[in-house]
Amino acid sequence: MSPGIGYTALALVSAATLLIGFYGLRVSRTTSDFYVASRTVKPWWNASAIGGEYLSAASFLGVAGLIVASGVDALWFPIGYTGGYLMLLLFVAAPLRRSGAYTVPDFASARLESLPMRRLTSLLVIAIGWLYIVPQLHGAALTMRITTGLPAWLGCLVVTGVVCLSVVTGGMRSITFVQAFQYWLKLVAIAVPVLFILFRLAGDGPPGDGGTQLLAEALNPETHAPLYRNISLSIALLCGTLGLPHVLVRFYTNPDGPSARRTTLIVLGLLSLFYIFPITYGVLGRIYAPDLAGGGAADSMVLLLPGRVFDGVSGDLLAALVTAGAFAAFLSTSSGLTVSLAGVISQEFFRGSVSGFRVSAVLAAVVPLAVALLTESSALAGSIGMVFAFTASTLCPLLVLGIWWRRLTAAGAGAGMLTGGLLCGGAMAAAAILPRAGAGVPAWIEQPAAWTVPAAFAVMVVVSRLTAGSAPHGAAKFMAQLHTPEPLDRPRPGTGTGAR
């Protein structure tokens, strides 16, 4: 692909993002607009926005790249990414919306009546958000280098700049418009090249024996990953989705609990539709570009495949479309994370004002930018999978037990989250250090969720029983608010700041 095509694709996506964001500024007039779009986002619109922010670099580039590199074992990623919303539908969506909070720390504070728990939850939300943004910036760096030949760090700067401008100008109201647009752009950007390549494959047949042989090897049971790895990865993805701050904040923008459930159902359909194409893309990559399976180049396959299959203008145009979709993935996910982090930071340190929200948005984006510039990219889907494991080990137990178990105490919740965070964080550090020391990484460290998530739940339950005397006095009333159907609901808090 010629650099000019790459420049054009990146410029158009960035310009469209900013223009839609500035339009959102026209209708963002109140503090509630900036934080939760005044809780007026309809299910279809909200579902499109959730799809836009959830389909990150790992979904757009990483899933297909993992299929090229490891075959059918990579299918656990799209299954887990989508299945996590079924968990949200069953356990979290409607009760969380009824809580009347703006952020996860708001929920923790209101449910547990504890300021230290609010602070701990805020720190975990910020850490998870920053860990999640870094792979988006790594993906932007990879895309910038491959499509334009410019320095990779410039991709990080462009994404951070566009995200800051769009979030600072219009907040949640603005980002809702942007992310809904970007979901459909990403769907078109990955579906159209897949269809064109399938037509070429149907007409001309496979390019040679090498690709079809590699495809057959991917279906060989002897090449599958160990059962433990697949189980642990599934736990991380299913439970991790329940605690993602940029996803949870979306449910606060629904008008009520039933609309939150409808939003989740629509999201399941939108994600299922989208993931058909990265999976197909990965299979086509094993046929047309098997050389990208090794050497750490698998994540670039989505960007390079159109040029491998088609010559001339058609290949350039398809590659430009894919580039635009990839950049939209980095922008939409980073925007959602920045909004959710800005809400937490501004309420904790800037009294929840609009000006504080804007300052917080810049802080939320600049810190992961510095980390991304100082680190190297790894497999995108794999790095996001570790973030899911960390989230599953910390915020997931808090939400599940906080919503469904009346006896949860602040001491139990804090002990469980610290246990899960330390265990999973230690495993993440070990997985990064051991290869540099020339040692192998055991499966139980590479995929720790199978033991860190149960440990966090167990500690929460045990410590809560040991500290039963310190149970929140208003727990019964708050639980009734979470689980009472909307027609009988009591008036919800209107301040949005939560108990402190």
Short mmCIF file of C-alpha atoms in Angstrom, two decimals:
data_model
loop_
_atom_site.label_atom_id
_atom_site.label_comp_id
_atom_site.label_asym_id
_atom_site.label_seq_id
_atom_site.Cartn_x
_atom_site.Cartn_y
_atom_site.Cartn_z
CA MET A 1 0.00 0.00 0.00
CA SER A 2 1.37 3.41 -0.95
CA PRO A 3 1.98 5.83 1.94
CA GLY A 4 -0.46 8.31 0.40
CA ILE A 5 -3.32 5.86 0.78
CA GLY A 6 -2.37 5.32 4.42
CA TYR A 7 -2.21 9.05 5.11
CA THR A 8 -5.62 9.55 3.55
CA ALA A 9 -7.28 6.75 5.52
CA LEU A 10 -5.87 7.93 8.85
CA ALA A 11 -6.73 11.56 8.12
CA LEU A 12 -10.34 10.77 7.16
CA VAL A 13 -10.98 8.68 10.27
CA SER A 14 -9.44 11.29 12.55
CA ALA A 15 -11.38 14.11 10.88
CA ALA A 16 -14.68 12.21 11.08
CA THR A 17 -14.06 11.47 14.76
CA LEU A 18 -13.39 15.10 15.57
CA LEU A 19 -16.31 16.41 13.52
CA ILE A 20 -18.77 14.03 15.20
CA GLY A 21 -17.25 14.91 18.57
CA PHE A 22 -17.70 18.61 17.93
CA TYR A 23 -21.32 17.95 16.98
CA GLY A 24 -21.74 16.27 20.37
CA LEU A 25 -20.39 19.43 21.98
CA ARG A 26 -23.48 21.28 20.73
CA VAL A 27 -25.75 19.03 22.81
CA SER A 28 -23.46 18.59 25.85
CA ARG A 29 -24.52 21.35 28.20
CA THR A 30 -24.73 19.84 31.68
CA THR A 31 -22.49 17.89 34.01
CA SER A 32 -24.73 14.85 33.51
CA ASP A 33 -24.19 15.13 29.74
CA PHE A 34 -20.45 14.88 30.23
CA TYR A 35 -20.57 11.92 32.62
CA VAL A 36 -23.48 9.71 31.45
CA ALA A 37 -25.14 11.56 28.54
CA SER A 38 -27.96 12.51 30.95
CA ARG A 39 -29.02 8.83 31.07
CA THR A 40 -31.03 9.19 27.84
CA VAL A 41 -29.18 6.93 25.36
CA LYS A 42 -31.53 4.47 23.64
CA PRO A 43 -30.65 0.75 23.47
CA TRP A 44 -29.75 0.54 19.75
CA TRP A 45 -27.61 3.65 19.91
CA ASN A 46 -25.96 2.58 23.15
CA ALA A 47 -25.33 -0.94 21.86
CA SER A 48 -23.61 0.44 18.78
CA ALA A 49 -21.47 2.67 21.02
CA ILE A 50 -20.58 -0.29 23.27
CA GLY A 51 -19.63 -2.31 20.21
CA GLY A 52 -17.53 0.61 19.03
CA GLU A 53 -15.53 0.90 22.24
CA TYR A 54 -15.34 -2.84 23.03
CA LEU A 55 -13.98 -3.92 19.63
CA SER A 56 -10.44 -2.85 20.31
CA ALA A 57 -7.06 -3.49 18.69
CA ALA A 58 -7.24 -7.04 20.04
CA SER A 59 -10.51 -7.66 18.21
CA PHE A 60 -9.70 -5.94 14.93
CA LEU A 61 -6.06 -6.99 14.52
CA GLY A 62 -5.26 -9.44 17.30
CA VAL A 63 -7.91 -12.16 16.80
CA ALA A 64 -7.08 -12.70 13.13
CA GLY A 65 -3.38 -12.53 13.95
CA LEU A 66 -3.71 -15.19 16.65
CA ILE A 67 -5.60 -17.48 14.28
CA VAL A 68 -2.74 -17.15 11.79
CA ALA A 69 -0.21 -17.87 14.53
CA SER A 70 -1.94 -20.56 16.58
CA GLY A 71 -4.97 -21.84 14.65
CA VAL A 72 -8.27 -22.78 16.23
CA ASP A 73 -7.06 -22.22 19.79
CA ALA A 74 -7.45 -18.50 19.08
CA LEU A 75 -11.21 -19.00 18.71
CA TRP A 76 -11.51 -18.85 22.51
CA PHE A 77 -10.87 -15.11 22.30
CA PRO A 78 -13.93 -14.11 20.21
CA ILE A 79 -16.03 -16.66 22.09
CA GLY A 80 -14.98 -15.21 25.43
CA TYR A 81 -15.24 -11.59 24.29
CA THR A 82 -18.84 -12.18 23.18
CA GLY A 83 -19.87 -14.59 25.95
CA GLY A 84 -18.86 -12.06 28.58
CA TYR A 85 -21.90 -9.99 27.62
CA LEU A 86 -24.15 -12.92 28.46
CA MET A 87 -22.63 -12.79 31.95
CA LEU A 88 -23.30 -9.05 32.02
CA LEU A 89 -26.90 -9.64 30.97
CA LEU A 90 -27.51 -12.25 33.66
CA PHE A 91 -25.69 -10.74 36.63
CA VAL A 92 -24.88 -7.06 36.29
CA ALA A 93 -26.60 -4.93 33.61
CA ALA A 94 -30.00 -4.05 35.10
CA PRO A 95 -29.02 -3.96 38.82
CA LEU A 96 -26.04 -1.77 38.09
CA ARG A 97 -28.21 0.69 36.18
CA ARG A 98 -30.69 0.79 39.07
CA SER A 99 -27.89 1.64 41.49
CA GLY A 100 -28.07 5.26 40.32
CA ALA A 101 -24.26 5.62 40.35
CA TYR A 102 -22.01 7.21 37.75
CA THR A 103 -18.92 5.02 38.19
CA VAL A 104 -17.81 1.72 39.71
CA PRO A 105 -16.32 3.53 42.75
CA ASP A 106 -19.71 5.21 43.22
CA PHE A 107 -21.30 1.76 43.33
CA ALA A 108 -18.70 0.44 45.78
CA SER A 109 -19.15 3.44 48.06
CA ALA A 110 -22.95 3.25 48.07
CA ARG A 111 -23.07 -0.53 48.51
CA LEU A 112 -20.39 -0.83 51.21
CA GLU A 113 -20.69 2.61 52.85
CA SER A 114 -16.91 2.88 52.98
CA LEU A 115 -14.64 5.69 51.79
CA PRO A 116 -11.50 3.47 51.81
CA MET A 117 -13.30 0.99 49.54
CA ARG A 118 -14.18 3.83 47.20
CA ARG A 119 -10.53 4.86 47.05
CA LEU A 120 -9.31 1.30 46.45
CA THR A 121 -11.86 0.74 43.70
CA SER A 122 -10.88 4.01 42.06
CA LEU A 123 -7.22 3.01 42.01
CA LEU A 124 -8.06 -0.36 40.47
CA VAL A 125 -10.29 1.23 37.82
CA ILE A 126 -7.54 3.67 36.87
CA ALA A 127 -4.93 0.89 36.72
CA ILE A 128 -7.16 -1.32 34.56
CA GLY A 129 -7.96 1.56 32.23
CA TRP A 130 -4.32 2.47 31.73
CA LEU A 131 -3.35 -1.16 31.17
CA TYR A 132 -6.09 -1.42 28.53
CA ILE A 133 -5.16 1.80 26.70
CA VAL A 134 -1.49 0.84 26.24
CA PRO A 135 -2.20 -2.01 23.74
CA GLN A 136 -4.44 0.35 21.75
CA LEU A 137 -1.52 2.73 21.38
CA HIS A 138 0.81 -0.14 20.46
CA GLY A 139 -1.67 -1.12 17.76
CA ALA A 140 -1.75 2.46 16.48
CA ALA A 141 2.05 2.50 16.36
CA LEU A 142 2.08 -0.75 14.36
CA THR A 143 -0.53 0.57 11.94
CA MET A 144 1.27 3.88 11.44
CA ARG A 145 4.57 2.15 10.69
CA ILE A 146 3.14 -0.39 8.25
CA THR A 147 0.75 1.84 6.33
CA THR A 148 2.70 5.08 6.08
CA GLY A 149 6.32 4.29 6.86
CA LEU A 150 6.34 7.06 9.47
CA PRO A 151 7.87 6.47 12.93
CA ALA A 152 5.72 4.17 15.05
CA TRP A 153 5.58 6.60 17.97
CA LEU A 154 3.66 9.05 15.82
CA GLY A 155 0.68 6.67 15.81
CA CYS A 156 0.56 6.83 19.61
CA LEU A 157 0.62 10.63 19.55
CA VAL A 158 -2.09 10.92 16.89
CA VAL A 159 -4.50 8.61 18.75
CA THR A 160 -3.89 10.36 22.07
CA GLY A 161 -4.39 13.80 20.53
CA VAL A 162 -7.62 12.90 18.74
CA VAL A 163 -9.00 11.16 21.82
CA CYS A 164 -8.21 14.09 24.10
CA LEU A 165 -9.86 16.58 21.74
CA SER A 166 -13.03 14.54 21.29
CA VAL A 167 -13.44 13.67 24.99
CA VAL A 168 -12.58 17.12 26.34
CA THR A 169 -15.00 18.88 24.02
CA GLY A 170 -18.15 16.82 24.55
CA GLY A 171 -17.69 14.13 27.21
CA MET A 172 -19.93 11.05 27.20
CA ARG A 173 -22.58 12.60 24.98
CA SER A 174 -20.02 13.35 22.28
CA ILE A 175 -18.23 10.01 22.58
CA THR A 176 -21.52 8.11 22.26
CA PHE A 177 -22.02 9.55 18.77
CA VAL A 178 -18.39 8.86 17.85
CA GLN A 179 -18.33 5.25 19.04
CA ALA A 180 -21.63 4.32 17.41
CA PHE A 181 -20.26 5.58 14.08
CA GLN A 182 -16.98 3.73 14.61
CA TYR A 183 -18.65 0.37 15.26
CA TRP A 184 -20.29 0.40 11.84
CA LEU A 185 -17.11 1.68 10.21
CA LYS A 186 -15.14 -1.20 11.74
CA LEU A 187 -17.73 -3.73 10.62
CA VAL A 188 -17.65 -2.48 7.02
CA ALA A 189 -13.87 -2.11 7.06
CA ILE A 190 -13.26 -5.75 7.92
CA ALA A 191 -16.27 -7.33 6.17
CA VAL A 192 -15.71 -5.87 2.69
CA PRO A 193 -12.10 -7.14 2.28
CA VAL A 194 -13.11 -10.56 3.59
CA LEU A 195 -15.89 -10.84 1.01
CA PHE A 196 -13.60 -9.76 -1.84
CA ILE A 197 -10.92 -12.27 -0.80
CA LEU A 198 -13.51 -15.05 -0.54
CA PHE A 199 -14.69 -14.26 -4.07
CA ARG A 200 -11.07 -14.46 -5.28
CA LEU A 201 -10.57 -17.76 -3.45
CA ALA A 202 -13.76 -19.19 -4.93
CA GLY A 203 -12.72 -18.17 -8.45
CA ASP A 204 -9.00 -18.95 -8.48
CA GLY A 205 -8.65 -21.56 -5.74
CA PRO A 206 -5.88 -21.66 -3.09
CA PRO A 207 -2.57 -20.11 -4.14
CA GLY A 208 -0.55 -23.23 -3.38
CA ASP A 209 -0.12 -26.28 -1.15
CA GLY A 210 1.61 -24.40 1.67
CA GLY A 211 -1.44 -22.43 2.76
CA THR A 212 -3.87 -25.35 2.66
CA GLN A 213 -1.39 -27.54 4.56
CA LEU A 214 -1.08 -24.94 7.31
CA LEU A 215 -4.86 -24.66 7.44
CA ALA A 216 -5.15 -28.44 7.86
CA GLU A 217 -2.58 -28.38 10.67
CA ALA A 218 -4.70 -25.85 12.53
CA LEU A 219 -7.53 -28.38 12.67
CA ASN A 220 -5.29 -31.14 13.99
CA PRO A 221 -6.16 -31.89 17.65
CA GLU A 222 -2.50 -32.59 18.38
CA THR A 223 -1.68 -28.92 17.90
CA HIS A 224 -4.23 -27.64 20.43
CA ALA A 225 -3.16 -25.77 23.55
CA PRO A 226 -3.42 -27.52 26.94
CA LEU A 227 -6.90 -27.76 28.43
CA TYR A 228 -5.88 -25.68 31.45
CA ARG A 229 -4.88 -22.74 29.23
CA ASN A 230 -8.20 -22.72 27.42
CA ILE A 231 -10.23 -22.99 30.64
CA SER A 232 -8.24 -20.25 32.36
CA LEU A 233 -8.46 -17.96 29.31
CA SER A 234 -12.23 -18.49 29.15
CA ILE A 235 -12.61 -17.58 32.84
CA ALA A 236 -10.55 -14.42 32.29
CA LEU A 237 -12.58 -13.29 29.28
CA LEU A 238 -16.02 -14.18 30.65
CA CYS A 239 -15.49 -12.74 34.12
CA GLY A 240 -13.22 -9.91 33.01
CA THR A 241 -15.95 -8.40 30.85
CA LEU A 242 -18.04 -7.86 34.00
CA GLY A 243 -15.49 -5.45 35.42
CA LEU A 244 -14.32 -3.41 32.44
CA PRO A 245 -14.85 0.23 33.50
CA HIS A 246 -15.49 1.60 30.01
CA VAL A 247 -18.18 -1.05 29.43
CA LEU A 248 -19.85 -0.64 32.83
CA VAL A 249 -20.13 3.13 32.53
CA ARG A 250 -22.24 2.59 29.41
CA PHE A 251 -25.03 1.02 31.46
CA TYR A 252 -25.31 4.21 33.49
CA THR A 253 -26.31 6.02 30.28
CA ASN A 254 -29.46 3.90 29.77
CA PRO A 255 -32.77 5.37 30.95
CA ASP A 256 -33.63 2.33 33.13
CA GLY A 257 -32.91 -1.34 33.91
CA PRO A 258 -34.98 -2.92 31.10
CA SER A 259 -33.25 -0.72 28.53
CA ALA A 260 -29.90 -1.83 29.96
CA ARG A 261 -30.93 -5.46 29.37
CA ARG A 262 -32.10 -4.69 25.83
CA THR A 263 -28.82 -2.92 25.18
CA THR A 264 -26.89 -6.00 26.29
CA LEU A 265 -28.94 -8.30 24.05
CA ILE A 266 -28.31 -6.07 21.06
CA VAL A 267 -24.59 -5.95 21.89
CA LEU A 268 -24.49 -9.76 21.84
CA GLY A 269 -25.91 -9.70 18.32
CA LEU A 270 -23.57 -6.95 17.11
CA LEU A 271 -20.48 -8.66 18.50
CA SER A 272 -21.51 -12.04 17.08
CA LEU A 273 -21.91 -10.44 13.66
CA PHE A 274 -18.56 -8.68 13.83
CA TYR A 275 -16.48 -11.65 14.98
CA ILE A 276 -17.49 -13.71 11.96
CA PHE A 277 -15.13 -11.59 9.90
CA PRO A 278 -11.89 -11.56 11.97
CA ILE A 279 -12.20 -15.34 12.28
CA THR A 280 -12.66 -15.69 8.52
CA TYR A 281 -9.85 -13.19 7.97
CA GLY A 282 -7.52 -15.30 10.10
CA VAL A 283 -8.36 -18.47 8.15
CA LEU A 284 -7.72 -16.64 4.87
CA GLY A 285 -4.43 -15.40 6.31
CA ARG A 286 -3.32 -18.99 6.90
CA ILE A 287 -3.98 -19.64 3.21
CA TYR A 288 -2.54 -16.50 1.62
CA ALA A 289 0.05 -15.30 4.14
CA PRO A 290 1.35 -18.27 6.18
CA ASP A 291 4.76 -16.59 6.44
CA LEU A 292 3.28 -14.05 8.87
CA ALA A 293 2.58 -16.76 11.44
CA GLY A 294 6.04 -16.40 12.97
CA GLY A 295 8.44 -13.64 13.84
CA GLY A 296 5.90 -11.53 15.71
CA ALA A 297 4.29 -10.31 12.47
CA ALA A 298 0.87 -11.95 12.93
CA ASP A 299 -0.84 -8.76 14.15
CA SER A 300 0.07 -7.03 10.87
CA MET A 301 -1.72 -9.66 8.77
CA VAL A 302 -5.06 -7.81 8.66
CA LEU A 303 -3.30 -4.75 7.23
CA LEU A 304 -1.11 -6.64 4.75
CA LEU A 305 -3.43 -9.34 3.41
CA PRO A 306 -5.39 -7.22 0.86
CA GLY A 307 -2.12 -6.26 -0.82
CA ARG A 308 -1.05 -9.92 -0.92
CA VAL A 309 -4.25 -10.99 -2.68
CA PHE A 310 -5.00 -8.03 -4.97
CA ASP A 311 -2.67 -5.93 -7.11
CA GLY A 312 -2.90 -2.27 -8.02
CA VAL A 313 -5.71 0.07 -7.10
CA SER A 314 -8.09 -2.58 -5.77
CA GLY A 315 -5.50 -3.81 -3.28
CA ASP A 316 -4.71 -0.25 -2.18
CA LEU A 317 -8.35 0.66 -1.68
CA LEU A 318 -9.09 -2.46 0.37
CA ALA A 319 -5.96 -1.90 2.44
CA ALA A 320 -7.00 1.72 3.02
CA LEU A 321 -10.43 0.55 4.22
CA VAL A 322 -8.84 -1.90 6.66
CA THR A 323 -6.45 0.80 7.87
CA ALA A 324 -9.37 3.13 8.54
CA GLY A 325 -11.17 0.41 10.51
CA ALA A 326 -8.07 -0.39 12.55
CA PHE A 327 -7.53 3.25 13.44
CA ALA A 328 -11.20 3.56 14.38
CA ALA A 329 -10.69 0.61 16.76
CA PHE A 330 -7.83 2.36 18.53
CA LEU A 331 -9.73 5.64 18.74
CA SER A 332 -13.06 4.25 19.93
CA THR A 333 -11.67 1.99 22.66
CA SER A 334 -9.22 4.63 23.87
CA SER A 335 -12.04 7.21 23.92
CA GLY A 336 -14.31 4.97 26.00
CA LEU A 337 -11.54 4.22 28.47
CA THR A 338 -10.58 7.89 28.72
CA VAL A 339 -14.18 8.91 29.44
CA SER A 340 -14.57 6.30 32.17
CA LEU A 341 -11.22 7.15 33.76
CA ALA A 342 -11.91 10.89 33.55
CA GLY A 343 -15.17 10.35 35.42
CA VAL A 344 -13.39 8.52 38.23
CA ILE A 345 -10.40 10.89 38.46
CA SER A 346 -12.54 14.03 38.35
CA GLN A 347 -14.88 12.83 41.09
CA GLU A 348 -12.02 11.75 43.33
CA PHE A 349 -9.74 14.75 42.86
CA PHE A 350 -11.69 17.59 41.16
CA ARG A 351 -15.13 17.46 42.86
CA GLY A 352 -16.83 16.21 39.71
CA SER A 353 -16.92 19.53 37.84
CA VAL A 354 -16.88 19.81 34.03
CA SER A 355 -13.53 21.61 34.11
CA GLY A 356 -12.20 18.86 36.38
CA PHE A 357 -13.51 16.26 33.94
CA ARG A 358 -11.54 17.89 31.12
CA VAL A 359 -8.31 17.99 33.11
CA SER A 360 -8.87 14.38 34.15
CA ALA A 361 -9.38 13.32 30.54
CA VAL A 362 -5.96 14.67 29.62
CA LEU A 363 -4.36 12.91 32.59
CA ALA A 364 -6.15 9.67 31.71
CA ALA A 365 -4.71 9.75 28.19
CA VAL A 366 -1.20 11.08 28.79
CA VAL A 367 -0.04 8.49 31.35
CA PRO A 368 -0.63 5.43 29.11
CA LEU A 369 0.92 7.39 26.23
CA ALA A 370 4.15 7.65 28.21
CA VAL A 371 4.04 3.94 29.03
CA ALA A 372 3.37 3.00 25.39
CA LEU A 373 6.29 5.11 24.16
CA LEU A 374 8.63 3.41 26.65
CA THR A 375 7.53 -0.19 25.94
CA GLU A 376 7.34 -2.52 22.96
CA SER A 377 4.25 -4.11 21.49
CA SER A 378 3.46 -7.76 22.15
CA ALA A 379 0.66 -9.87 20.73
CA LEU A 380 -2.35 -7.56 20.98
CA ALA A 381 -4.99 -10.16 21.86
CA GLY A 382 -2.66 -11.81 24.38
CA SER A 383 -1.86 -8.54 26.17
CA ILE A 384 -5.55 -7.62 26.37
CA GLY A 385 -6.25 -11.12 27.72
CA MET A 386 -4.00 -10.39 30.71
CA VAL A 387 -5.93 -7.18 31.41
CA PHE A 388 -9.13 -9.24 31.39
CA ALA A 389 -7.56 -11.66 33.89
CA PHE A 390 -6.65 -8.78 36.20
CA THR A 391 -10.14 -7.30 35.95
CA ALA A 392 -11.74 -10.70 36.56
CA SER A 393 -9.62 -11.06 39.72
CA THR A 394 -10.52 -7.67 41.19
CA LEU A 395 -13.66 -5.82 40.06
CA CYS A 396 -15.67 -8.85 38.96
CA PRO A 397 -15.97 -10.37 42.49
CA LEU A 398 -16.87 -6.95 43.91
CA LEU A 399 -19.72 -6.50 41.43
CA VAL A 400 -21.09 -10.04 41.54
CA LEU A 401 -21.06 -10.36 45.33
CA GLY A 402 -21.99 -6.71 45.84
CA ILE A 403 -25.11 -7.17 43.73
CA TRP A 404 -26.13 -10.68 44.77
CA TRP A 405 -24.81 -11.30 48.33
CA ARG A 406 -26.14 -9.15 51.14
CA ARG A 407 -23.46 -10.17 53.63
CA LEU A 408 -20.53 -8.66 51.74
CA THR A 409 -18.56 -6.27 53.96
CA ALA A 410 -16.07 -3.56 53.14
CA ALA A 411 -13.25 -5.54 54.77
CA GLY A 412 -14.15 -8.65 52.76
CA ALA A 413 -14.40 -6.76 49.48
CA GLY A 414 -11.11 -4.99 50.08
CA ALA A 415 -9.28 -8.17 51.08
CA GLY A 416 -10.62 -10.05 48.06
CA MET A 417 -9.71 -7.35 45.55
CA LEU A 418 -6.23 -6.93 47.01
CA THR A 419 -5.69 -10.70 46.96
CA GLY A 420 -6.82 -11.05 43.37
CA GLY A 421 -4.88 -7.98 42.26
CA LEU A 422 -1.63 -9.03 43.93
CA LEU A 423 -1.83 -12.62 42.72
CA CYS A 424 -2.71 -11.71 39.14
CA GLY A 425 -0.33 -8.75 39.06
CA GLY A 426 2.46 -10.98 40.32
CA ALA A 427 1.72 -13.52 37.60
CA MET A 428 1.77 -10.76 34.96
CA ALA A 429 5.14 -9.54 36.23
CA ALA A 430 6.56 -13.04 36.29
CA ALA A 431 5.33 -13.70 32.74
CA ALA A 432 7.22 -10.60 31.60
CA ILE A 433 10.43 -11.29 33.56
CA LEU A 434 10.93 -15.03 33.10
CA PRO A 435 11.53 -14.98 29.29
CA ARG A 436 14.18 -12.27 29.72
CA ALA A 437 15.94 -14.52 32.24
CA GLY A 438 15.94 -17.37 29.72
CA ALA A 439 13.30 -19.37 31.59
CA GLY A 440 10.04 -20.74 30.30
CA VAL A 441 6.67 -19.43 31.47
CA PRO A 442 4.46 -22.10 33.07
CA ALA A 443 0.85 -22.24 31.90
CA TRP A 444 -0.46 -21.37 35.37
CA ILE A 445 1.49 -18.09 35.25
CA GLU A 446 0.80 -17.33 31.61
CA GLN A 447 -2.96 -17.74 32.21
CA PRO A 448 -3.57 -17.16 35.95
CA ALA A 449 -7.32 -16.50 36.02
CA ALA A 450 -8.23 -20.12 36.81
CA TRP A 451 -6.76 -19.74 40.30
CA THR A 452 -6.68 -15.98 40.94
CA VAL A 453 -10.42 -15.45 40.34
CA PRO A 454 -11.56 -18.24 42.73
CA ALA A 455 -9.02 -17.00 45.27
CA ALA A 456 -10.47 -13.47 45.15
CA PHE A 457 -14.03 -14.76 45.55
CA ALA A 458 -13.04 -17.08 48.38
CA VAL A 459 -11.20 -14.39 50.33
CA MET A 460 -14.13 -11.99 49.94
CA VAL A 461 -16.57 -14.55 51.31
CA VAL A 462 -14.35 -15.76 54.19
CA VAL A 463 -13.33 -12.28 55.39
CA SER A 464 -16.90 -10.99 55.06
CA ARG A 465 -18.13 -13.80 57.32
CA LEU A 466 -15.38 -13.08 59.82
CA THR A 467 -16.32 -9.39 59.86
CA ALA A 468 -20.10 -9.86 59.75
CA GLY A 469 -20.53 -7.32 62.51
CA SER A 470 -19.30 -4.53 60.23
CA ALA A 471 -21.85 -5.17 57.49
CA PRO A 472 -23.28 -1.93 56.02
CA HIS A 473 -26.44 -0.82 57.78
CA GLY A 474 -28.12 0.21 54.54
CA ALA A 475 -27.27 -2.96 52.62
CA ALA A 476 -30.81 -4.34 52.66
CA LYS A 477 -32.28 -1.08 51.37
CA PHE A 478 -29.65 -0.76 48.66
CA MET A 479 -30.10 -4.40 47.58
CA ALA A 480 -33.85 -3.81 47.29
CA GLN A 481 -33.14 -0.85 45.02
CA LEU A 482 -30.90 -3.00 42.82
CA HIS A 483 -33.43 -5.80 42.37
CA THR A 484 -36.82 -4.07 42.42
CA PRO A 485 -38.42 -3.94 38.94
CA GLU A 486 -38.65 -0.46 37.44
CA PRO A 487 -42.41 0.15 37.80
CA LEU A 488 -42.05 -0.31 41.57
CA ASP A 489 -38.65 1.36 41.85
CA ARG A 490 -38.02 3.96 44.47
CA PRO A 491 -36.68 7.30 43.26
CA ARG A 492 -33.04 6.93 42.25
CA PRO A 493 -30.33 9.27 43.47
CA GLY A 494 -30.17 12.32 41.24
CA THR A 495 -26.81 13.69 42.29
CA GLY A 496 -24.76 10.97 40.63
CA THR A 497 -21.86 11.46 42.98
CA GLY A 498 -22.57 8.44 45.15
CA ALA A 499 -22.15 8.09 48.89
CA ARG A 500 -18.80 9.13 50.21
#
